Structures are given as C-alpha cells and as structure tokens.
C-alpha cells in the first residue's frame, strides 16, 4: 500500500509539473517535452538489467500481491503479530454458482401487492424466543476492542428501526448501546468481563462466543488500544493487556458444556441461548457437542468472516467457506432430528440480498451482517476522513477521528441498507411464487457446475434429468 501511495503521489506531482509546463510554454512545446520524457522512461525500462529495473517490483507484486508485500514490511517493522482488520482477501467458493428457479409458467409468480412474511423466530424451544421482523441481524462487533461508542449506538438505532437485533460483540456491556437498541443480543466472550449479569439481564438472546470466522483461540491486545471508557468498563488497569482466553471460562473438557448451559439457562430466565463457532473441517464433531449441551441457536461463522483485528494466518488459512459450512450444518442437524428444535444462523461474507436469500433456501434461519453495515455507517461521511486516512478511522474505538461520525446520519444509512436488502429479498420470494421465507428450499435453486451440485445437493442447471 505504501508503494501504491508513493506511486500515486509521484504521478500527481508529475501531472502538476506537466500542467504548469503546458500553461507557460504552450501546447506544442508541452507535447514535445512530454514525448521526450516518456521516451526516456520507456527506454530506461527496456534497457536496464532486471536487477536494476523498476519492473522487478512489478514482477514481485504479480507473483505475490501488494498486500503480501505490505504485510512482510509490517512484520519486519516490529516483529509482532499483525492484526489485520476486515478479514481475508482470498476468494473462496460462495453462492455465485447457484441460481434461483423463477416461477413463470408451471408456477406463477406473486403480484407486488402480495405481502411476504419475513419474520423469523430464533430459539423456538426456549420460553422466550427471539422474534425479529427480517432475517438480517447486525453481527457481533465489539465496543472498545473494535468499534467506537458512536458506531455501536448508530448500529443499534438502525437495527431497532428495522425491527431486528443487534449483537454486543466481545466488548464490555455498553448501556448506551442497549438504550438505542430494540432487540439486543448479549455475547458472552471468553474474557474476564464476558459473563456480565447486566448484559444477560438486559438481552433478548444470549450468545456464547467460542470462535468466529476470522479469529480463534487466545487473543490479546496492548492496553493502549482500549484506554478510556472501554478500559474502565472492562475492569482492567491501564497497564494490563486485554486478553481473550482460548476457552470459555469454566470449560475444561467438552463434557463441561451441558452444565454450563444449564446454569446459564437458569440465569437467562427463559431467553434463548446461542453458541457461535468457527466453521471448520471438524464441523460435525463440534455440532454434536452443541446439541449435547442443549443450545437453542447455533451460529456458524464461515472463513469469509472478518474481525477488527486478526492475524493473517487465522484469517486466510483456518476454517471452511460459509457455503460449505451451511450445507454441512443443516444436513447434520436434519440427520440428528434437531433441525426443527435448533435455529441456525450463518455469517461470514454475506454482502448481497441474493446471497442471503440463497442461504435461507439452503436452510439458514437468519444471517448476521458485519462488513455491510460498517460500510453503511460511513456513507455520505467519507469526506470527513479521505484521502488521508482509511474510512474505518471514523468508526474504530482507538481512532482520533471517531467523534466525527454523525450518529443520526450513520444510523439512517444502515437502516436504509437493511430496508433495501429486505425489500429485494421480498421481491425474490414473490418471483419464486411464494409468500413466506419458510416456503423456500433447495428445490428453488439450481447449480451451474457439477461441484456446486454435489456439495449442496441441488439440481444441475444443465441437466433436465436431475
């Protein structure tokens, strides 16, 4: 990125010089000077040995990437773990090779005046299930460890406006977030502040965080990252590192989970209890433990999931893609006879209404969105930060620019995104000739290739005999 930035600056300077020359010496002279200048540059590139040629860098970038070169430099600078935000750049199998089977002749589509039932109930077997108006929720993004108070308040306000839920994330309980929210999910993290009685009491659903798509196991941050309000709410000293344990406190073996959930259920007073895990190659083993522990909701975060900061190795080289995770999880729950009792929520790389609706057709009850609402937060506010800082500096907790975020404008933008996506999904349901999300299934999809058909179990688009 530094190389790119320097190149851009150099280009802008060159353009400025050319414009000045053009102004003072005229068009004809300018053309002559420019022609000679570029001729010298091209000749130099074509004559220099590779070891002396600037194109050597171009070759290296094509073999690796600009991002890899940047991360090599970051490792060389301090010799510490890199904390990359916003997940992996890898392109993994997703939903592009699945298409919907639209209704038209054999089955008729529905008119636009026909209402579509988009409501979802999570944790149906609990005494107090979580009911939301749309199947899209704000994913767990923590106050302090990730987002600012301004960003958390804006997300909560947007979720309330759309009748859906927002998730606290791994940070400490933030009363201002809860005050803004309608439906609120308290995430019990693996940190010392994770099991908050205040968070549990004020939540509509409890979510135990054991893993996520972009981060797994032990995790720590320097105390300077969370200084201020977050540090006080976490109950740690200004010189104490912020630590997320590898395992939920109280869990020493897989057989400890049933008692943990039983104790938590008594404290939750009838609210659904969810477990969030990273989707891995051993997914069925993990799901078996989740069922034995009697969780009401299972949240599967695929490898496309992101975090405010995680090492490139965890982001790039652990987990399995979200599509495969959903298919395997739904199949396992169905085979165990638990599909109607346990709700299934997915996350990790969901960015479009089409991807979300396909996930529902394959068995998901709801989808967590993270990166999408983050982009929404800074909509129409980019001039406050660009070109000198990345857009995320408007929303990160440890940013000096976080107070520039306009909360009402940010919440309106996020609510508009959720509304637009929900309307588009409604249109899709009508185009399938249906009126409720529960009517969708794998038969509403076809696969564009053999691999997708095999892993999802849906028909091939190129064979009428399926």
Coordinates of C-alpha atoms in Angstrom, one line a residue:
X1 CA 0.0 0.0 0.0
X2 CA 2.9 2.3 0.8
X3 CA 4.3 1.6 -2.7
X4 CA 1.0 2.3 -4.3
X5 CA 0.6 5.5 -2.3
X6 CA 4.0 6.8 -3.3
X7 CA 3.3 5.9 -6.9
X8 CA 0.0 7.9 -6.8
X9 CA 1.8 10.9 -5.2
X10 CA 4.5 10.7 -7.7
X11 CA 2.0 10.6 -10.6
X12 CA 0.1 13.6 -9.2
X13 CA 3.3 15.6 -8.9
X14 CA 4.3 14.7 -12.5
X15 CA 0.8 15.7 -13.7
X16 CA 1.1 19.0 -11.9
X17 CA 4.5 19.7 -13.5
X18 CA 3.2 18.9 -16.9
X19 CA 0.2 21.2 -16.4
X20 CA 2.5 24.1 -15.3
X21 CA 4.7 23.5 -18.4
X22 CA 1.6 23.4 -20.6
X23 CA 0.5 26.7 -19.2
X24 CA 3.8 28.5 -19.6
X25 CA 5.3 27.0 -22.8
X26 CA 2.2 26.2 -24.8
X27 CA 0.6 23.1 -26.2
X28 CA 3.1 22.3 -28.9
X29 CA 6.2 22.7 -26.7
X30 CA 4.4 20.7 -24.0
X31 CA 3.8 17.8 -26.3
X32 CA 7.4 17.7 -27.3
X33 CA 8.6 17.8 -23.7
X34 CA 6.2 15.1 -22.7
X35 CA 7.1 12.9 -25.6
X36 CA 10.8 13.1 -24.8
X37 CA 10.2 12.5 -21.1
X38 CA 8.2 9.3 -21.6
X39 CA 10.6 8.2 -24.3
X40 CA 13.5 8.4 -21.8
X41 CA 11.4 6.4 -19.2
X42 CA 10.4 3.7 -21.6
X43 CA 14.0 3.4 -23.0
X44 CA 15.3 3.1 -19.4
X45 CA 12.8 0.3 -18.6
X46 CA 13.6 -1.6 -21.7
X47 CA 17.4 -1.4 -21.4
X48 CA 18.2 -1.8 -17.6
X49 CA 19.0 -5.2 -16.3
X50 CA 16.3 -6.9 -14.2
X51 CA 18.4 -6.4 -11.1
X52 CA 18.4 -2.6 -11.7
X53 CA 15.0 -2.3 -13.3
X54 CA 12.0 -0.8 -11.6
X55 CA 9.9 -3.5 -13.3
X56 CA 11.4 -6.0 -10.9
X57 CA 8.9 -4.8 -8.3
X58 CA 6.1 -5.3 -10.8
X59 CA 7.1 -8.9 -11.2
X60 CA 7.3 -9.5 -7.5
X61 CA 3.8 -8.0 -7.0
X62 CA 2.3 -10.2 -9.6
X63 CA 3.9 -13.3 -8.0
X64 CA 2.7 -12.4 -4.5
X65 CA 0.5 -9.3 -4.1
X66 CA 0.7 -5.8 -2.9
X67 CA -1.0 -6.9 0.4
X68 CA 1.6 -9.6 1.0
X69 CA 4.4 -7.2 0.4
X70 CA 2.8 -4.8 2.8
X71 CA 2.4 -7.5 5.5
X72 CA 6.0 -8.5 5.0
X73 CA 7.0 -4.9 5.8
X74 CA 4.7 -4.8 8.8
X75 CA 6.3 -8.0 10.2
X76 CA 9.8 -6.6 9.6
X77 CA 9.0 -3.3 11.3
X78 CA 8.3 -4.6 14.9
X79 CA 8.4 -8.4 14.9
X80 CA 4.9 -8.7 16.3
X81 CA 1.7 -10.4 15.4
X82 CA -0.1 -8.5 12.6
X83 CA -3.7 -7.5 13.4
X84 CA -5.4 -7.3 10.0
X85 CA -8.9 -5.8 10.0
X86 CA -11.9 -6.8 7.9
X87 CA -10.9 -10.4 7.1
X88 CA -9.3 -12.3 4.3
X89 CA -8.8 -11.1 0.7
X90 CA -9.0 -14.7 -0.5
X91 CA -11.7 -15.6 -3.0
X92 CA -13.5 -18.7 -1.6
X93 CA -16.4 -20.8 -3.0
X94 CA -19.5 -18.8 -2.3
X95 CA -23.0 -18.6 -3.8
X96 CA -22.2 -17.3 -7.3
X97 CA -22.7 -20.8 -8.9
X98 CA -26.2 -21.1 -7.6
X99 CA -29.2 -19.6 -9.3
X100 CA -32.9 -19.4 -8.3
X101 CA -35.6 -21.2 -10.3
X102 CA -38.1 -18.4 -11.0
X103 CA -41.8 -19.0 -11.3
X104 CA -43.4 -18.1 -14.6
X105 CA -45.5 -20.8 -16.4
X106 CA -45.7 -24.0 -14.5
X107 CA -45.8 -22.0 -11.3
X108 CA -46.9 -18.4 -11.3
X109 CA -45.1 -15.5 -9.6
X110 CA -46.9 -13.4 -7.0
X111 CA -48.1 -9.9 -7.6
X112 CA -46.2 -7.0 -5.9
X113 CA -49.3 -6.3 -3.7
X114 CA -49.0 -9.7 -2.1
X115 CA -47.3 -9.3 1.3
X116 CA -44.3 -11.5 2.1
X117 CA -43.8 -12.8 5.7
X118 CA -40.2 -12.0 6.5
X119 CA -40.4 -12.6 10.3
X120 CA -38.1 -15.1 11.9
X121 CA -38.2 -16.8 15.3
X122 CA -34.9 -17.8 16.8
X123 CA -34.7 -20.3 19.7
X124 CA -38.3 -21.6 19.3
X125 CA -37.9 -24.2 22.1
X126 CA -36.9 -21.5 24.6
X127 CA -39.6 -20.0 26.9
X128 CA -39.0 -16.5 25.4
X129 CA -37.9 -16.9 21.7
X130 CA -36.3 -14.0 19.9
X131 CA -38.6 -12.7 17.2
X132 CA -37.3 -10.3 14.5
X133 CA -39.1 -8.7 11.5
X134 CA -36.4 -9.5 8.9
X135 CA -33.9 -12.4 8.7
X136 CA -30.9 -9.9 8.7
X137 CA -29.2 -9.0 12.0
X138 CA -26.2 -6.9 13.0
X139 CA -23.3 -9.1 13.8
X140 CA -21.2 -9.1 16.9
X141 CA -18.8 -6.2 16.7
X142 CA -17.3 -5.1 20.0
X143 CA -17.2 -1.8 21.7
X144 CA -13.6 -1.0 22.7
X145 CA -11.9 -3.9 21.0
X146 CA -13.3 -2.8 17.7
X147 CA -15.9 -0.1 17.3
X148 CA -16.5 3.3 18.9
X149 CA -19.5 4.2 21.1
X150 CA -20.8 6.3 18.3
X151 CA -20.7 3.4 15.8
X152 CA -22.3 1.0 18.3
X153 CA -25.1 3.4 19.0
X154 CA -25.7 4.0 15.3
X155 CA -25.9 0.3 14.6
X156 CA -28.3 -0.3 17.5
X157 CA -30.5 2.5 16.4
X158 CA -30.7 1.2 12.8
X159 CA -31.5 -2.3 14.0
X160 CA -34.3 -1.0 16.1
X161 CA -35.8 0.9 13.3
X162 CA -35.9 -2.2 11.1
X163 CA -37.3 -4.5 13.9
X164 CA -34.2 -6.7 14.0
X165 CA -31.5 -7.4 16.5
X166 CA -28.0 -6.1 17.1
X167 CA -25.2 -8.0 18.8
X168 CA -22.9 -6.6 21.5
X169 CA -19.8 -8.4 20.3
X170 CA -16.9 -9.3 22.6
X171 CA -16.6 -5.9 24.3
X172 CA -17.9 -4.8 27.7
X173 CA -21.5 -4.0 28.3
X174 CA -22.3 -0.6 26.9
X175 CA -25.5 0.8 28.4
X176 CA -25.8 3.5 25.7
X177 CA -25.9 0.7 23.0
X178 CA -28.6 -1.1 24.9
X179 CA -30.6 2.1 25.3
X180 CA -30.6 2.6 21.5
X181 CA -31.4 -1.0 20.6
X182 CA -34.7 -2.8 20.3
X183 CA -33.8 -6.4 20.2
X184 CA -30.5 -6.9 21.9
X185 CA -28.1 -10.0 21.8
X186 CA -25.5 -10.1 24.6
X187 CA -22.4 -12.0 23.5
X188 CA -20.6 -13.8 26.3
X189 CA -16.9 -13.6 25.4
X190 CA -14.0 -15.6 26.7
X191 CA -12.7 -12.5 28.6
X192 CA -12.9 -11.6 32.3
X193 CA -15.8 -9.2 31.6
X194 CA -17.7 -11.6 29.3
X195 CA -20.1 -13.1 31.8
X196 CA -21.9 -9.8 32.6
X197 CA -25.1 -10.2 34.7
X198 CA -26.2 -6.8 33.4
X199 CA -25.7 -7.9 29.8
X200 CA -27.6 -11.1 30.4
X201 CA -30.5 -9.4 32.2
X202 CA -31.0 -6.8 29.5
X203 CA -30.6 -9.1 26.5
X204 CA -33.3 -10.8 24.3
X205 CA -30.9 -13.6 23.5
X206 CA -27.6 -14.8 24.9
X207 CA -24.8 -15.8 22.6
X208 CA -21.7 -17.7 23.9
X209 CA -18.7 -16.9 21.7
X210 CA -16.4 -19.9 21.3
X211 CA -15.0 -18.9 17.9
X212 CA -15.5 -16.9 14.8
X213 CA -14.6 -17.0 11.2
X214 CA -11.5 -14.7 11.4
X215 CA -10.3 -15.4 14.9
X216 CA -9.8 -18.4 17.1
X217 CA -8.3 -19.2 20.5
X218 CA -6.1 -17.0 22.7
X219 CA -6.1 -13.3 21.7
X220 CA -4.6 -10.2 23.3
X221 CA -4.2 -6.5 22.7
X222 CA -2.0 -3.9 24.2
X223 CA -3.6 -1.8 26.9
X224 CA -3.2 1.4 25.0
X225 CA -5.6 0.2 22.3
X226 CA -8.6 0.3 24.7
X227 CA -7.7 3.1 27.1
X228 CA -10.6 5.3 28.3
X229 CA -14.2 4.3 28.8
X230 CA -13.9 0.8 27.4
X231 CA -10.9 0.1 29.7
X232 CA -13.0 1.2 32.7
X233 CA -16.0 -0.9 31.7
X234 CA -13.7 -4.0 31.2
X235 CA -12.4 -3.5 34.8
X236 CA -8.7 -3.7 33.8
X237 CA -5.8 -1.4 34.7
X238 CA -4.2 1.0 32.2
X239 CA -1.1 -1.3 32.1
X240 CA -2.9 -4.6 31.8
X241 CA -3.2 -6.3 28.4
X242 CA -6.6 -7.1 27.0
X243 CA -6.8 -10.9 27.0
X244 CA -9.4 -13.2 25.4
X245 CA -8.8 -16.7 26.7
X246 CA -8.6 -19.7 24.4
X247 CA -11.6 -21.3 26.0
X248 CA -14.8 -20.1 27.7
X249 CA -14.1 -19.8 31.5
X250 CA -15.4 -22.9 33.3
X251 CA -15.0 -25.2 30.3
X252 CA -12.1 -27.7 30.8
X253 CA -13.5 -30.6 28.7
X254 CA -16.3 -31.0 26.1
X255 CA -18.3 -32.7 28.8
X256 CA -18.5 -29.4 30.8
X257 CA -20.8 -27.7 28.3
X258 CA -24.1 -29.2 29.4
X259 CA -23.7 -28.0 33.0
X260 CA -22.5 -24.6 31.7
X261 CA -25.6 -24.2 29.5
X262 CA -27.9 -25.4 32.3
X263 CA -26.5 -22.8 34.7
X264 CA -26.7 -20.1 32.1
X265 CA -30.3 -21.1 31.3
X266 CA -31.3 -20.5 34.9
X267 CA -29.8 -17.1 34.8
X268 CA -31.2 -16.2 31.4
X269 CA -34.8 -16.7 32.6
X270 CA -36.2 -18.3 29.5
X271 CA -34.3 -16.4 26.9
X272 CA -32.7 -18.4 24.0
X273 CA -29.1 -19.4 24.4
X274 CA -26.9 -19.4 21.3
X275 CA -23.4 -20.7 20.6
X276 CA -21.1 -19.1 18.0
X277 CA -18.4 -21.2 16.4
X278 CA -15.9 -21.1 13.6
X279 CA -16.9 -23.4 10.8
X280 CA -14.1 -26.0 10.5
X281 CA -13.3 -29.3 8.8
X282 CA -14.5 -30.9 12.0
X283 CA -17.8 -29.1 12.0
X284 CA -20.0 -32.2 12.7
X285 CA -17.9 -33.0 15.8
X286 CA -18.4 -29.5 17.1
X287 CA -22.1 -29.5 16.3
X288 CA -22.6 -32.8 18.2
X289 CA -21.2 -31.1 21.3
X290 CA -23.5 -28.1 20.7
X291 CA -26.5 -30.5 20.6
X292 CA -25.4 -32.4 23.7
X293 CA -25.1 -29.1 25.5
X294 CA -28.7 -28.2 24.5
X295 CA -28.1 -24.8 22.9
X296 CA -31.2 -23.2 21.3
X297 CA -29.4 -21.5 18.5
X298 CA -26.2 -22.3 16.6
X299 CA -24.3 -19.6 14.8
X300 CA -21.8 -20.7 12.2
X301 CA -19.2 -18.2 11.0
X302 CA -17.5 -19.2 7.7
X303 CA -14.0 -18.5 6.6
X304 CA -15.1 -15.3 4.9
X305 CA -15.9 -13.8 8.3
X306 CA -14.0 -10.7 9.4
X307 CA -12.8 -9.1 12.7
X308 CA -11.5 -5.7 13.8
X309 CA -8.1 -7.4 14.0
X310 CA -6.8 -10.9 13.5
X311 CA -3.6 -12.5 12.3
X312 CA -3.4 -13.2 8.5
X313 CA -2.8 -16.9 9.2
X314 CA -6.1 -17.3 11.1
X315 CA -8.0 -15.2 8.5
X316 CA -6.6 -16.9 5.5
X317 CA -5.8 -20.5 6.5
X318 CA -8.3 -21.7 9.0
X319 CA -12.0 -22.6 8.7
X320 CA -14.1 -23.6 5.7
X321 CA -16.2 -21.4 3.4
X322 CA -19.6 -20.2 4.5
X323 CA -21.5 -22.1 1.8
X324 CA -20.0 -25.4 2.8
X325 CA -20.5 -24.7 6.5
X326 CA -24.2 -24.0 6.0
X327 CA -24.8 -27.1 3.9
X328 CA -22.9 -29.4 6.3
X329 CA -24.5 -27.9 9.4
X330 CA -28.1 -28.1 8.0
X331 CA -27.6 -31.7 6.9
X332 CA -26.2 -32.7 10.2
X333 CA -28.9 -31.1 12.3
X334 CA -31.5 -32.7 10.0
X335 CA -29.9 -36.2 10.3
X336 CA -29.9 -35.8 14.1
X337 CA -33.6 -34.9 14.1
X338 CA -32.8 -31.5 15.6
X339 CA -33.5 -29.2 12.7
X340 CA -36.9 -28.0 14.0
X341 CA -35.7 -27.5 17.5
X342 CA -32.4 -25.7 16.9
X343 CA -32.2 -22.5 15.0
X344 CA -29.4 -22.0 12.5
X345 CA -27.8 -18.6 11.9
X346 CA -24.9 -18.1 9.5
X347 CA -22.4 -15.3 8.9
X348 CA -19.2 -14.7 7.0
X349 CA -19.1 -12.9 3.6
X350 CA -22.8 -12.2 3.1
X351 CA -23.0 -9.0 1.2
X352 CA -26.0 -9.1 -1.2
X353 CA -29.7 -9.9 -0.8
X354 CA -29.3 -12.8 -3.3
X355 CA -26.6 -14.5 -1.1
X356 CA -28.8 -14.1 1.9
X357 CA -31.9 -15.5 0.2
X358 CA -29.9 -18.4 -1.1
X359 CA -28.6 -19.2 2.4
X360 CA -32.2 -19.2 3.6
X361 CA -33.2 -21.6 0.8
X362 CA -30.4 -23.9 1.9
X363 CA -31.6 -24.0 5.5
X364 CA -30.4 -20.9 7.3
X365 CA -33.0 -19.2 9.6
X366 CA -31.2 -15.8 9.7
X367 CA -28.0 -14.1 8.6
X368 CA -25.6 -11.9 10.5
X369 CA -24.2 -8.9 8.6
X370 CA -20.9 -7.2 9.6
X371 CA -19.0 -5.6 6.8
X372 CA -22.2 -4.4 5.1
X373 CA -23.4 -2.2 8.0
X374 CA -19.8 -1.0 8.6
X375 CA -19.8 0.5 5.0
X376 CA -23.2 1.9 5.7
X377 CA -22.0 3.7 8.8
X378 CA -19.6 5.9 6.8
X379 CA -22.0 6.5 3.8
X380 CA -22.1 10.3 2.9
X381 CA -19.4 10.9 5.5
X382 CA -16.3 9.9 3.6
X383 CA -15.2 13.5 3.0
X384 CA -14.5 13.7 6.8
X385 CA -11.6 11.3 6.5
X386 CA -10.4 10.7 3.0
X387 CA -7.8 10.8 1.4
X388 CA -5.5 10.9 4.4
X389 CA -6.9 8.1 6.5
X390 CA -8.9 4.9 5.7
X391 CA -12.7 5.1 6.2
X392 CA -12.6 2.8 9.2
X393 CA -10.9 5.6 11.2
X394 CA -14.4 7.1 11.5
X395 CA -15.6 4.0 13.4
X396 CA -12.7 2.4 15.3
X397 CA -12.6 2.9 19.0
X398 CA -8.9 3.9 19.2
X399 CA -9.2 6.4 16.3
X400 CA -8.7 10.1 17.0
X401 CA -11.4 10.8 14.4
X402 CA -14.3 8.7 15.8
X403 CA -16.2 11.7 17.1
X404 CA -16.6 13.0 13.5
X405 CA -19.2 10.2 12.9
X406 CA -22.7 11.7 12.6
X407 CA -24.8 9.1 14.6
X408 CA -28.2 10.1 13.1
X409 CA -26.9 10.0 9.6
X410 CA -25.0 6.8 10.1
X411 CA -28.0 5.0 11.6
X412 CA -30.2 6.2 8.8
X413 CA -27.8 4.9 6.2
X414 CA -27.5 1.4 7.9
X415 CA -31.3 1.2 8.3
X416 CA -31.7 2.1 4.6
X417 CA -29.3 -0.7 3.7
X418 CA -31.2 -3.3 5.7
X419 CA -34.5 -2.0 4.3
X420 CA -33.3 -2.1 0.7
X421 CA -31.9 -5.7 1.2
X422 CA -35.2 -6.9 2.8
X423 CA -37.3 -5.4 0.0
X424 CA -35.1 -7.0 -2.6
X425 CA -35.4 -10.4 -0.8
X426 CA -39.2 -9.9 -0.7
X427 CA -39.2 -9.3 -4.4
X428 CA -37.2 -12.5 -4.9
X429 CA -39.7 -14.5 -2.8
X430 CA -42.6 -13.3 -4.9
X431 CA -40.6 -14.1 -8.1
X432 CA -40.4 -17.7 -6.8
X433 CA -44.1 -17.8 -6.5
X434 CA -44.1 -17.8 -2.7
X435 CA -45.2 -15.7 0.2
X436 CA -43.1 -16.7 3.2
X437 CA -39.4 -17.4 3.8
X438 CA -40.3 -20.8 5.3
X439 CA -41.5 -21.9 1.9
X440 CA -38.1 -21.7 0.4
X441 CA -36.0 -24.8 -0.1
X442 CA -33.2 -26.4 -2.1
X443 CA -35.6 -27.1 -4.9
X444 CA -35.8 -23.4 -5.6
X445 CA -32.1 -23.4 -6.7
X446 CA -30.0 -24.9 -9.5
X447 CA -26.3 -25.3 -9.7
X448 CA -24.2 -24.1 -12.6
X449 CA -21.5 -26.7 -12.2
X450 CA -21.0 -30.3 -11.0
X451 CA -19.1 -29.4 -7.9
X452 CA -21.8 -27.0 -6.6
X453 CA -24.5 -29.5 -7.3
X454 CA -22.6 -32.2 -5.5
X455 CA -21.8 -30.2 -2.3
X456 CA -25.2 -28.6 -2.0
X457 CA -27.4 -31.4 -3.2
X458 CA -29.4 -29.1 -5.6
X459 CA -30.2 -29.9 -9.2
X460 CA -27.8 -29.1 -12.0
X461 CA -28.9 -26.3 -14.3
X462 CA -27.6 -28.1 -17.4
X463 CA -29.5 -31.4 -16.9
X464 CA -33.3 -31.7 -17.0
X465 CA -33.0 -35.3 -15.8
X466 CA -32.0 -34.4 -12.3

